[in-house]
PDB file of N, CA and C in Angstrom:
ATOM      1  N   MET A   1      69.254  43.788  64.219  1.00  0.00           N
ATOM      2  CA  MET A   1      68.996  42.678  63.353  1.00  0.00           C
ATOM      3  C   MET A   1      67.587  42.260  63.405  1.00  0.00           C
ATOM      4  N   SER A   2      66.907  42.535  62.302  1.00  0.00           N
ATOM      5  CA  SER A   2      65.429  42.355  62.246  1.00  0.00           C
ATOM      6  C   SER A   2      65.007  40.959  61.753  1.00  0.00           C
ATOM      7  N   ALA A   3      65.904  40.257  61.138  1.00  0.00           N
ATOM      8  CA  ALA A   3      65.465  38.882  60.581  1.00  0.00           C
ATOM      9  C   ALA A   3      64.945  38.073  61.651  1.00  0.00           C
ATOM     10  N   GLU A   4      63.827  37.471  61.330  1.00  0.00           N
ATOM     11  CA  GLU A   4      63.052  36.615  62.343  1.00  0.00           C
ATOM     12  C   GLU A   4      63.794  35.240  62.256  1.00  0.00           C
ATOM     13  N   PRO A   5      63.698  34.542  63.421  1.00  0.00           N
ATOM     14  CA  PRO A   5      64.312  33.180  63.451  1.00  0.00           C
ATOM     15  C   PRO A   5      63.767  32.233  62.376  1.00  0.00           C
ATOM     16  N   GLU A   6      62.547  32.343  62.033  1.00  0.00           N
ATOM     17  CA  GLU A   6      61.924  31.451  61.068  1.00  0.00           C
ATOM     18  C   GLU A   6      62.580  31.580  59.755  1.00  0.00           C
ATOM     19  N   LEU A   7      63.222  32.694  59.425  1.00  0.00           N
ATOM     20  CA  LEU A   7      63.861  32.867  58.121  1.00  0.00           C
ATOM     21  C   LEU A   7      65.033  31.979  57.976  1.00  0.00           C
ATOM     22  N   TRP A   8      65.697  31.435  59.038  1.00  0.00           N
ATOM     23  CA  TRP A   8      66.763  30.580  58.832  1.00  0.00           C
ATOM     24  C   TRP A   8      66.636  29.278  59.621  1.00  0.00           C
ATOM     25  N   ALA A   9      65.577  29.107  60.448  1.00  0.00           N
ATOM     26  CA  ALA A   9      65.332  27.890  61.095  1.00  0.00           C
ATOM     27  C   ALA A   9      64.412  27.025  60.188  1.00  0.00           C
ATOM     28  N   PRO A  10      65.013  25.953  59.608  1.00  0.00           N
ATOM     29  CA  PRO A  10      64.182  25.097  58.728  1.00  0.00           C
ATOM     30  C   PRO A  10      63.156  24.330  59.369  1.00  0.00           C
ATOM     31  N   GLN A  11      62.223  23.751  58.683  1.00  0.00           N
ATOM     32  CA  GLN A  11      61.183  22.825  59.237  1.00  0.00           C
ATOM     33  C   GLN A  11      61.897  21.529  59.949  1.00  0.00           C
ATOM     34  N   ALA A  12      63.028  21.256  59.381  1.00  0.00           N
ATOM     35  CA  ALA A  12      63.701  20.020  59.899  1.00  0.00           C
ATOM     36  C   ALA A  12      64.255  20.309  61.277  1.00  0.00           C
ATOM     37  N   CYS A  13      64.255  21.454  61.716  1.00  0.00           N
ATOM     38  CA  CYS A  13      64.842  21.846  63.105  1.00  0.00           C
ATOM     39  C   CYS A  13      63.973  21.184  64.210  1.00  0.00           C
ATOM     40  N   THR A  14      64.620  20.488  65.151  1.00  0.00           N
ATOM     41  CA  THR A  14      63.810  19.953  66.262  1.00  0.00           C
ATOM     42  C   THR A  14      63.873  20.647  67.507  1.00  0.00           C
ATOM     43  N   LEU A  15      64.492  21.901  67.485  1.00  0.00           N
ATOM     44  CA  LEU A  15      64.499  22.843  68.638  1.00  0.00           C
ATOM     45  C   LEU A  15      63.066  23.321  68.842  1.00  0.00           C
ATOM     46  N   PRO A  16      62.565  23.356  70.042  1.00  0.00           N
ATOM     47  CA  PRO A  16      61.158  23.792  70.215  1.00  0.00           C
ATOM     48  C   PRO A  16      61.042  25.242  69.796  1.00  0.00           C
ATOM     49  N   THR A  17      59.924  25.511  69.149  1.00  0.00           N
ATOM     50  CA  THR A  17      59.744  26.931  68.575  1.00  0.00           C
ATOM     51  C   THR A  17      60.017  27.950  69.533  1.00  0.00           C
ATOM     52  N   ALA A  18      59.556  27.767  70.852  1.00  0.00           N
ATOM     53  CA  ALA A  18      59.728  28.816  71.850  1.00  0.00           C
ATOM     54  C   ALA A  18      61.199  28.991  72.236  1.00  0.00           C
ATOM     55  N   ALA A  19      62.114  28.035  71.958  1.00  0.00           N
ATOM     56  CA  ALA A  19      63.503  28.182  72.216  1.00  0.00           C
ATOM     57  C   ALA A  19      64.317  28.821  71.109  1.00  0.00           C
ATOM     58  N   ARG A  20      63.662  28.873  69.948  1.00  0.00           N
ATOM     59  CA  ARG A  20      64.451  29.408  68.770  1.00  0.00           C
ATOM     60  C   ARG A  20      64.920  30.828  68.921  1.00  0.00           C
ATOM     61  N   PRO A  21      64.068  31.770  69.480  1.00  0.00           N
ATOM     62  CA  PRO A  21      64.605  33.136  69.587  1.00  0.00           C
ATOM     63  C   PRO A  21      65.825  33.181  70.493  1.00  0.00           C
ATOM     64  N   LEU A  22      65.867  32.304  71.529  1.00  0.00           N
ATOM     65  CA  LEU A  22      67.028  32.278  72.388  1.00  0.00           C
ATOM     66  C   LEU A  22      68.253  31.836  71.607  1.00  0.00           C
ATOM     67  N   ARG A  23      68.115  30.821  70.836  1.00  0.00           N
ATOM     68  CA  ARG A  23      69.316  30.342  69.984  1.00  0.00           C
ATOM     69  C   ARG A  23      69.769  31.402  69.013  1.00  0.00           C
ATOM     70  N   VAL A  24      68.732  32.101  68.401  1.00  0.00           N
ATOM     71  CA  VAL A  24      69.148  33.215  67.545  1.00  0.00           C
ATOM     72  C   VAL A  24      69.883  34.247  68.259  1.00  0.00           C
ATOM     73  N   ALA A  25      69.420  34.575  69.444  1.00  0.00           N
ATOM     74  CA  ALA A  25      70.202  35.555  70.335  1.00  0.00           C
ATOM     75  C   ALA A  25      71.633  35.124  70.589  1.00  0.00           C
ATOM     76  N   GLU A  26      71.715  33.849  70.827  1.00  0.00           N
ATOM     77  CA  GLU A  26      73.166  33.290  71.035  1.00  0.00           C
ATOM     78  C   GLU A  26      74.031  33.518  69.844  1.00  0.00           C
ATOM     79  N   PHE A  27      73.495  33.174  68.698  1.00  0.00           N
ATOM     80  CA  PHE A  27      74.281  33.315  67.398  1.00  0.00           C
ATOM     81  C   PHE A  27      74.486  34.874  67.230  1.00  0.00           C
ATOM     82  N   ASP A  28      73.532  35.666  67.483  1.00  0.00           N
ATOM     83  CA  ASP A  28      73.757  37.107  67.259  1.00  0.00           C
ATOM     84  C   ASP A  28      74.859  37.610  68.187  1.00  0.00           C
ATOM     85  N   GLU A  29      74.858  37.153  69.400  1.00  0.00           N
ATOM     86  CA  GLU A  29      75.880  37.634  70.351  1.00  0.00           C
ATOM     87  C   GLU A  29      77.294  37.192  69.903  1.00  0.00           C
ATOM     88  N   LEU A  30      77.474  35.969  69.446  1.00  0.00           N
ATOM     89  CA  LEU A  30      78.720  35.485  68.918  1.00  0.00           C
ATOM     90  C   LEU A  30      79.084  36.307  67.603  1.00  0.00           C
ATOM     91  N   PHE A  31      78.058  36.458  66.732  1.00  0.00           N
ATOM     92  CA  PHE A  31      78.400  37.299  65.530  1.00  0.00           C
ATOM     93  C   PHE A  31      78.785  38.675  65.875  1.00  0.00           C
ATOM     94  N   THR A  32      78.127  39.362  66.778  1.00  0.00           N
ATOM     95  CA  THR A  32      78.461  40.749  67.183  1.00  0.00           C
ATOM     96  C   THR A  32      79.721  40.871  67.822  1.00  0.00           C
ATOM     97  N   GLU A  33      80.026  39.941  68.759  1.00  0.00           N
ATOM     98  CA  GLU A  33      81.277  40.114  69.521  1.00  0.00           C
ATOM     99  C   GLU A  33      82.464  39.509  68.964  1.00  0.00           C
ATOM    100  N   ALA A  34      82.368  38.483  67.988  1.00  0.00           N
ATOM    101  CA  ALA A  34      83.579  37.731  67.618  1.00  0.00           C
ATOM    102  C   ALA A  34      83.720  37.657  66.159  1.00  0.00           C
ATOM    103  N   VAL A  35      82.773  37.857  65.262  1.00  0.00           N
ATOM    104  CA  VAL A  35      82.942  37.674  63.856  1.00  0.00           C
ATOM    105  C   VAL A  35      83.653  38.940  63.332  1.00  0.00           C
ATOM    106  N   ARG A  36      84.760  38.724  62.668  1.00  0.00           N
ATOM    107  CA  ARG A  36      85.542  39.854  62.038  1.00  0.00           C
ATOM    108  C   ARG A  36      85.392  39.829  60.537  1.00  0.00           C
ATOM    109  N   GLY A  37      84.826  38.769  59.944  1.00  0.00           N
ATOM    110  CA  GLY A  37      84.642  38.728  58.551  1.00  0.00           C
ATOM    111  C   GLY A  37      83.946  37.483  58.159  1.00  0.00           C
ATOM    112  N   VAL A  38      83.149  37.499  57.039  1.00  0.00           N
ATOM    113  CA  VAL A  38      82.415  36.282  56.510  1.00  0.00           C
ATOM    114  C   VAL A  38      82.811  36.148  55.008  1.00  0.00           C
ATOM    115  N   ARG A  39      83.195  34.897  54.746  1.00  0.00           N
ATOM    116  CA  ARG A  39      83.510  34.535  53.327  1.00  0.00           C
ATOM    117  C   ARG A  39      82.636  33.484  52.885  1.00  0.00           C
ATOM    118  N   ARG A  40      81.832  33.699  51.820  1.00  0.00           N
ATOM    119  CA  ARG A  40      81.143  32.652  51.151  1.00  0.00           C
ATOM    120  C   ARG A  40      82.045  31.798  50.363  1.00  0.00           C
ATOM    121  N   MET A  41      82.084  30.529  50.500  1.00  0.00           N
ATOM    122  CA  MET A  41      82.929  29.600  49.803  1.00  0.00           C
ATOM    123  C   MET A  41      82.135  28.918  48.707  1.00  0.00           C
ATOM    124  N   GLY A  42      80.904  29.279  48.505  1.00  0.00           N
ATOM    125  CA  GLY A  42      80.023  28.720  47.566  1.00  0.00           C
ATOM    126  C   GLY A  42      78.651  28.675  48.233  1.00  0.00           C
ATOM    127  N   ALA A  43      77.622  28.112  47.583  1.00  0.00           N
ATOM    128  CA  ALA A  43      76.297  28.128  48.042  1.00  0.00           C
ATOM    129  C   ALA A  43      76.098  27.340  49.312  1.00  0.00           C
ATOM    130  N   THR A  44      76.958  26.350  49.603  1.00  0.00           N
ATOM    131  CA  THR A  44      76.808  25.451  50.669  1.00  0.00           C
ATOM    132  C   THR A  44      77.847  25.537  51.778  1.00  0.00           C
ATOM    133  N   SER A  45      78.706  26.541  51.652  1.00  0.00           N
ATOM    134  CA  SER A  45      79.877  26.631  52.650  1.00  0.00           C
ATOM    135  C   SER A  45      80.237  28.109  52.892  1.00  0.00           C
ATOM    136  N   VAL A  46      80.447  28.444  54.153  1.00  0.00           N
ATOM    137  CA  VAL A  46      80.782  29.742  54.635  1.00  0.00           C
ATOM    138  C   VAL A  46      81.888  29.665  55.669  1.00  0.00           C
ATOM    139  N   SER A  47      82.749  30.572  55.618  1.00  0.00           N
ATOM    140  CA  SER A  47      83.903  30.605  56.617  1.00  0.00           C
ATOM    141  C   SER A  47      83.762  31.934  57.332  1.00  0.00           C
ATOM    142  N   MET A  48      83.765  31.972  58.654  1.00  0.00           N
ATOM    143  CA  MET A  48      83.686  33.148  59.470  1.00  0.00           C
ATOM    144  C   MET A  48      84.965  33.306  60.227  1.00  0.00           C
ATOM    145  N   ASP A  49      85.683  34.465  60.011  1.00  0.00           N
ATOM    146  CA  ASP A  49      86.878  34.785  60.801  1.00  0.00           C
ATOM    147  C   ASP A  49      86.437  35.242  62.187  1.00  0.00           C
ATOM    148  N   LEU A  50      86.881  34.648  63.214  1.00  0.00           N
ATOM    149  CA  LEU A  50      86.520  34.971  64.586  1.00  0.00           C
ATOM    150  C   LEU A  50      87.795  35.577  65.274  1.00  0.00           C
ATOM    151  N   THR A  51      87.480  36.367  66.299  1.00  0.00           N
ATOM    152  CA  THR A  51      88.471  36.789  67.221  1.00  0.00           C
ATOM    153  C   THR A  51      89.253  35.626  67.765  1.00  0.00           C
ATOM    154  N   PRO A  52      90.519  35.541  67.557  1.00  0.00           N
ATOM    155  CA  PRO A  52      91.200  34.281  67.909  1.00  0.00           C
ATOM    156  C   PRO A  52      91.641  34.321  69.476  1.00  0.00           C
ATOM    157  N   SER A  53      90.646  33.678  70.228  1.00  0.00           N
ATOM    158  CA  SER A  53      90.940  33.522  71.604  1.00  0.00           C
ATOM    159  C   SER A  53      90.253  32.211  72.031  1.00  0.00           C
ATOM    160  N   PRO A  54      90.859  31.613  73.152  1.00  0.00           N
ATOM    161  CA  PRO A  54      90.303  30.343  73.618  1.00  0.00           C
ATOM    162  C   PRO A  54      88.837  30.457  74.001  1.00  0.00           C
ATOM    163  N   GLU A  55      88.470  31.592  74.588  1.00  0.00           N
ATOM    164  CA  GLU A  55      87.077  31.768  75.045  1.00  0.00           C
ATOM    165  C   GLU A  55      86.052  31.775  73.830  1.00  0.00           C
ATOM    166  N   VAL A  56      86.466  32.486  72.779  1.00  0.00           N
ATOM    167  CA  VAL A  56      85.717  32.478  71.560  1.00  0.00           C
ATOM    168  C   VAL A  56      85.604  31.120  70.919  1.00  0.00           C
ATOM    169  N   ALA A  57      86.709  30.444  70.825  1.00  0.00           N
ATOM    170  CA  ALA A  57      86.761  29.099  70.229  1.00  0.00           C
ATOM    171  C   ALA A  57      85.836  28.152  71.085  1.00  0.00           C
ATOM    172  N   ALA A  58      85.866  28.239  72.358  1.00  0.00           N
ATOM    173  CA  ALA A  58      85.111  27.388  73.249  1.00  0.00           C
ATOM    174  C   ALA A  58      83.579  27.691  73.025  1.00  0.00           C
ATOM    175  N   ARG A  59      83.241  28.965  72.995  1.00  0.00           N
ATOM    176  CA  ARG A  59      81.915  29.466  72.789  1.00  0.00           C
ATOM    177  C   ARG A  59      81.293  28.989  71.422  1.00  0.00           C
ATOM    178  N   ALA A  60      82.142  29.157  70.400  1.00  0.00           N
ATOM    179  CA  ALA A  60      81.691  28.755  69.044  1.00  0.00           C
ATOM    180  C   ALA A  60      81.493  27.241  69.054  1.00  0.00           C
ATOM    181  N   ALA A  61      82.358  26.524  69.572  1.00  0.00           N
ATOM    182  CA  ALA A  61      82.339  25.067  69.595  1.00  0.00           C
ATOM    183  C   ALA A  61      81.071  24.561  70.368  1.00  0.00           C
ATOM    184  N   GLU A  62      80.858  25.140  71.505  1.00  0.00           N
ATOM    185  CA  GLU A  62      79.724  24.730  72.348  1.00  0.00           C
ATOM    186  C   GLU A  62      78.359  25.052  71.555  1.00  0.00           C
ATOM    187  N   LEU A  63      78.294  26.222  70.948  1.00  0.00           N
ATOM    188  CA  LEU A  63      77.134  26.634  70.197  1.00  0.00           C
ATOM    189  C   LEU A  63      76.904  25.700  68.919  1.00  0.00           C
ATOM    190  N   ALA A  64      77.974  25.401  68.314  1.00  0.00           N
ATOM    191  CA  ALA A  64      77.901  24.429  67.163  1.00  0.00           C
ATOM    192  C   ALA A  64      77.468  23.080  67.574  1.00  0.00           C
ATOM    193  N   VAL A  65      77.900  22.586  68.623  1.00  0.00           N
ATOM    194  CA  VAL A  65      77.491  21.264  69.101  1.00  0.00           C
ATOM    195  C   VAL A  65      75.975  21.230  69.431  1.00  0.00           C
ATOM    196  N   ARG A  66      75.482  22.300  70.068  1.00  0.00           N
ATOM    197  CA  ARG A  66      74.089  22.288  70.387  1.00  0.00           C
ATOM    198  C   ARG A  66      73.284  22.541  69.144  1.00  0.00           C
ATOM    199  N   GLU A  67      73.707  23.338  68.227  1.00  0.00           N
ATOM    200  CA  GLU A  67      72.981  23.505  66.900  1.00  0.00           C
ATOM    201  C   GLU A  67      72.835  22.203  66.117  1.00  0.00           C
ATOM    202  N   VAL A  68      73.923  21.412  66.084  1.00  0.00           N
ATOM    203  CA  VAL A  68      73.832  20.173  65.343  1.00  0.00           C
ATOM    204  C   VAL A  68      72.810  19.202  66.070  1.00  0.00           C
ATOM    205  N   GLY A  69      72.665  19.433  67.334  1.00  0.00           N
ATOM    206  CA  GLY A  69      71.691  18.552  68.070  1.00  0.00           C
ATOM    207  C   GLY A  69      70.198  18.814  67.575  1.00  0.00           C
ATOM    208  N   CYS A  70      69.938  19.943  66.997  1.00  0.00           N
ATOM    209  CA  CYS A  70      68.574  20.156  66.494  1.00  0.00           C
ATOM    210  C   CYS A  70      68.471  20.229  65.054  1.00  0.00           C
ATOM    211  N   CYS A  71      69.593  20.605  64.381  1.00  0.00           N
ATOM    212  CA  CYS A  71      69.678  20.682  63.003  1.00  0.00           C
ATOM    213  C   CYS A  71      70.884  19.980  62.464  1.00  0.00           C
ATOM    214  N   SER A  72      70.719  18.717  62.295  1.00  0.00           N
ATOM    215  CA  SER A  72      71.828  17.759  62.165  1.00  0.00           C
ATOM    216  C   SER A  72      72.388  17.864  60.700  1.00  0.00           C
ATOM    217  N   PHE A  73      71.851  18.667  59.893  1.00  0.00           N
ATOM    218  CA  PHE A  73      72.392  18.805  58.551  1.00  0.00           C
ATOM    219  C   PHE A  73      73.588  19.724  58.485  1.00  0.00           C
ATOM    220  N   PHE A  74      73.752  20.553  59.534  1.00  0.00           N
ATOM    221  CA  PHE A  74      74.945  21.400  59.621  1.00  0.00           C
ATOM    222  C   PHE A  74      76.227  20.628  59.876  1.00  0.00           C
ATOM    223  N   THR A  75      77.285  21.093  59.216  1.00  0.00           N
ATOM    224  CA  THR A  75      78.601  20.583  59.592  1.00  0.00           C
ATOM    225  C   THR A  75      79.390  21.852  59.996  1.00  0.00           C
ATOM    226  N   PHE A  76      79.953  21.809  61.220  1.00  0.00           N
ATOM    227  CA  PHE A  76      80.691  22.990  61.753  1.00  0.00           C
ATOM    228  C   PHE A  76      82.153  22.509  61.882  1.00  0.00           C
ATOM    229  N   GLY A  77      83.146  23.348  61.526  1.00  0.00           N
ATOM    230  CA  GLY A  77      84.544  23.039  61.815  1.00  0.00           C
ATOM    231  C   GLY A  77      85.211  24.321  62.350  1.00  0.00           C
ATOM    232  N   LEU A  78      85.994  24.114  63.382  1.00  0.00           N
ATOM    233  CA  LEU A  78      86.837  25.254  63.931  1.00  0.00           C
ATOM    234  C   LEU A  78      88.294  25.044  63.420  1.00  0.00           C
ATOM    235  N   ILE A  79      88.811  25.978  62.750  1.00  0.00           N
ATOM    236  CA  ILE A  79      90.169  25.951  62.233  1.00  0.00           C
ATOM    237  C   ILE A  79      91.021  26.927  63.016  1.00  0.00           C
ATOM    238  N   VAL A  80      92.016  26.491  63.674  1.00  0.00           N
ATOM    239  CA  VAL A  80      92.959  27.332  64.419  1.00  0.00           C
ATOM    240  C   VAL A  80      94.339  27.206  63.738  1.00  0.00           C
ATOM    241  N   THR A  81      94.900  28.348  63.258  1.00  0.00           N
ATOM    242  CA  THR A  81      96.178  28.336  62.662  1.00  0.00           C
ATOM    243  C   THR A  81      96.798  29.705  62.640  1.00  0.00           C
ATOM    244  N   GLY A  82      98.077  29.789  62.916  1.00  0.00           N
ATOM    245  CA  GLY A  82      98.873  30.936  62.828  1.00  0.00           C
ATOM    246  C   GLY A  82      98.223  32.197  63.401  1.00  0.00           C
ATOM    247  N   GLY A  83      97.574  32.174  64.532  1.00  0.00           N
ATOM    248  CA  GLY A  83      97.039  33.335  65.155  1.00  0.00           C
ATOM    249  C   GLY A  83      95.637  33.553  64.608  1.00  0.00           C
ATOM    250  N   SER A  84      94.958  32.719  63.890  1.00  0.00           N
ATOM    251  CA  SER A  84      93.706  32.977  63.380  1.00  0.00           C
ATOM    252  C   SER A  84      92.723  31.861  63.896  1.00  0.00           C
ATOM    253  N   LEU A  85      91.419  32.286  63.881  1.00  0.00           N
ATOM    254  CA  LEU A  85      90.418  31.247  64.222  1.00  0.00           C
ATOM    255  C   LEU A  85      89.265  31.454  63.251  1.00  0.00           C
ATOM    256  N   CYS A  86      88.852  30.394  62.608  1.00  0.00           N
ATOM    257  CA  CYS A  86      87.777  30.379  61.616  1.00  0.00           C
ATOM    258  C   CYS A  86      86.723  29.369  62.052  1.00  0.00           C
ATOM    259  N   LEU A  87      85.479  29.667  61.800  1.00  0.00           N
ATOM    260  CA  LEU A  87      84.395  28.824  61.996  1.00  0.00           C
ATOM    261  C   LEU A  87      83.897  28.514  60.599  1.00  0.00           C
ATOM    262  N   GLU A  88      83.970  27.323  60.119  1.00  0.00           N
ATOM    263  CA  GLU A  88      83.539  26.944  58.807  1.00  0.00           C
ATOM    264  C   GLU A  88      82.229  26.152  58.969  1.00  0.00           C
ATOM    265  N   ILE A  89      81.226  26.501  58.228  1.00  0.00           N
ATOM    266  CA  ILE A  89      79.858  25.962  58.282  1.00  0.00           C
ATOM    267  C   ILE A  89      79.553  25.468  56.832  1.00  0.00           C
ATOM    268  N   THR A  90      79.067  24.231  56.808  1.00  0.00           N
ATOM    269  CA  THR A  90      78.711  23.668  55.538  1.00  0.00           C
ATOM    270  C   THR A  90      77.339  22.931  55.720  1.00  0.00           C
ATOM    271  N   VAL A  91      76.515  22.983  54.604  1.00  0.00           N
ATOM    272  CA  VAL A  91      75.196  22.389  54.637  1.00  0.00           C
ATOM    273  C   VAL A  91      74.978  21.674  53.311  1.00  0.00           C
ATOM    274  N   PRO A  92      74.052  20.666  53.270  1.00  0.00           N
ATOM    275  CA  PRO A  92      73.711  20.036  52.013  1.00  0.00           C
ATOM    276  C   PRO A  92      73.016  21.057  51.114  1.00  0.00           C
ATOM    277  N   GLU A  93      73.025  20.856  49.824  1.00  0.00           N
ATOM    278  CA  GLU A  93      72.412  21.862  48.902  1.00  0.00           C
ATOM    279  C   GLU A  93      70.960  22.212  49.208  1.00  0.00           C
ATOM    280  N   GLN A  94      70.185  21.299  49.682  1.00  0.00           N
ATOM    281  CA  GLN A  94      68.816  21.652  49.968  1.00  0.00           C
ATOM    282  C   GLN A  94      68.566  22.626  51.150  1.00  0.00           C
ATOM    283  N   HIS A  95      69.710  22.842  51.922  1.00  0.00           N
ATOM    284  CA  HIS A  95      69.555  23.792  53.005  1.00  0.00           C
ATOM    285  C   HIS A  95      70.462  25.066  52.739  1.00  0.00           C
ATOM    286  N   ALA A  96      70.833  25.334  51.546  1.00  0.00           N
ATOM    287  CA  ALA A  96      71.684  26.427  51.206  1.00  0.00           C
ATOM    288  C   ALA A  96      70.986  27.817  51.552  1.00  0.00           C
ATOM    289  N   ASP A  97      69.641  27.878  51.504  1.00  0.00           N
ATOM    290  CA  ASP A  97      68.951  29.081  51.931  1.00  0.00           C
ATOM    291  C   ASP A  97      69.070  29.295  53.406  1.00  0.00           C
ATOM    292  N   VAL A  98      69.155  28.232  54.167  1.00  0.00           N
ATOM    293  CA  VAL A  98      69.427  28.447  55.638  1.00  0.00           C
ATOM    294  C   VAL A  98      70.762  29.050  55.880  1.00  0.00           C
ATOM    295  N   LEU A  99      71.761  28.438  55.203  1.00  0.00           N
ATOM    296  CA  LEU A  99      73.126  28.986  55.387  1.00  0.00           C
ATOM    297  C   LEU A  99      73.249  30.409  54.940  1.00  0.00           C
ATOM    298  N   GLU A 100      72.654  30.719  53.842  1.00  0.00           N
ATOM    299  CA  GLU A 100      72.637  32.127  53.309  1.00  0.00           C
ATOM    300  C   GLU A 100      72.063  33.054  54.311  1.00  0.00           C
ATOM    301  N   ALA A 101      70.959  32.704  54.865  1.00  0.00           N
ATOM    302  CA  ALA A 101      70.383  33.575  55.886  1.00  0.00           C
ATOM    303  C   ALA A 101      71.254  33.760  57.183  1.00  0.00           C
ATOM    304  N   LEU A 102      71.897  32.673  57.561  1.00  0.00           N
ATOM    305  CA  LEU A 102      72.794  32.667  58.730  1.00  0.00           C
ATOM    306  C   LEU A 102      73.954  33.604  58.377  1.00  0.00           C
ATOM    307  N   ALA A 103      74.588  33.444  57.204  1.00  0.00           N
ATOM    308  CA  ALA A 103      75.702  34.212  56.805  1.00  0.00           C
ATOM    309  C   ALA A 103      75.361  35.696  56.752  1.00  0.00           C
ATOM    310  N   ALA A 104      74.190  36.029  56.176  1.00  0.00           N
ATOM    311  CA  ALA A 104      73.732  37.415  56.066  1.00  0.00           C
ATOM    312  C   ALA A 104      73.599  37.958  57.452  1.00  0.00           C
ATOM    313  N   ARG A 105      73.066  37.211  58.403  1.00  0.00           N
ATOM    314  CA  ARG A 105      72.852  37.688  59.736  1.00  0.00           C
ATOM    315  C   ARG A 105      74.198  37.972  60.406  1.00  0.00           C
ATOM    316  N   ALA A 106      75.158  37.143  60.156  1.00  0.00           N
ATOM    317  CA  ALA A 106      76.569  37.343  60.695  1.00  0.00           C
ATOM    318  C   ALA A 106      77.156  38.595  60.127  1.00  0.00           C
ATOM    319  N   GLU A 107      76.996  38.691  58.768  1.00  0.00           N
ATOM    320  CA  GLU A 107      77.568  39.908  58.157  1.00  0.00           C
ATOM    321  C   GLU A 107      76.908  41.216  58.735  1.00  0.00           C
ATOM    322  N   GLY A 108      75.672  41.192  58.963  1.00  0.00           N
ATOM    323  CA  GLY A 108      74.965  42.371  59.486  1.00  0.00           C
ATOM    324  C   GLY A 108      75.316  42.670  60.969  1.00  0.00           C
ATOM    325  N   ALA A 109      75.606  41.615  61.732  1.00  0.00           N
ATOM    326  CA  ALA A 109      76.018  41.817  63.107  1.00  0.00           C
ATOM    327  C   ALA A 109      77.378  42.279  63.231  1.00  0.00           C
ATOM    328  N   SER A 110      78.260  41.825  62.313  1.00  0.00           N
ATOM    329  CA  SER A 110      79.692  42.155  62.546  1.00  0.00           C
ATOM    330  C   SER A 110      80.055  43.480  61.773  1.00  0.00           C
ATOM    331  N   ALA A 111      79.133  44.058  61.042  1.00  0.00           N
ATOM    332  CA  ALA A 111      79.360  45.278  60.253  1.00  0.00           C
ATOM    333  C   ALA A 111      79.519  46.543  61.191  1.00  0.00           C
TER     334      ALA A 111
END
């Protein structure tokens, strides 16, 4: 995955610049190990099918909570139903490019 963190970390992000590659690596690890599919629900919403396990759910939730701490415009939701686990991510319209870059990264990692 060659995309640089700056491609999806907006200026509004309060995470120190030096810490951004580490956060990108955490997302990449989740994407590579747990994402089974990515569905774009529109320009501002994405749903990622994850491996349905308590460990993956906990990891996704913990990462989402930390991400909202520096990029408060994200809305994350974990949906658990009928043996499936989905991570839904929504952003305001002005951050659609950030979501698109994140979704593309997830697709590349899970391919």
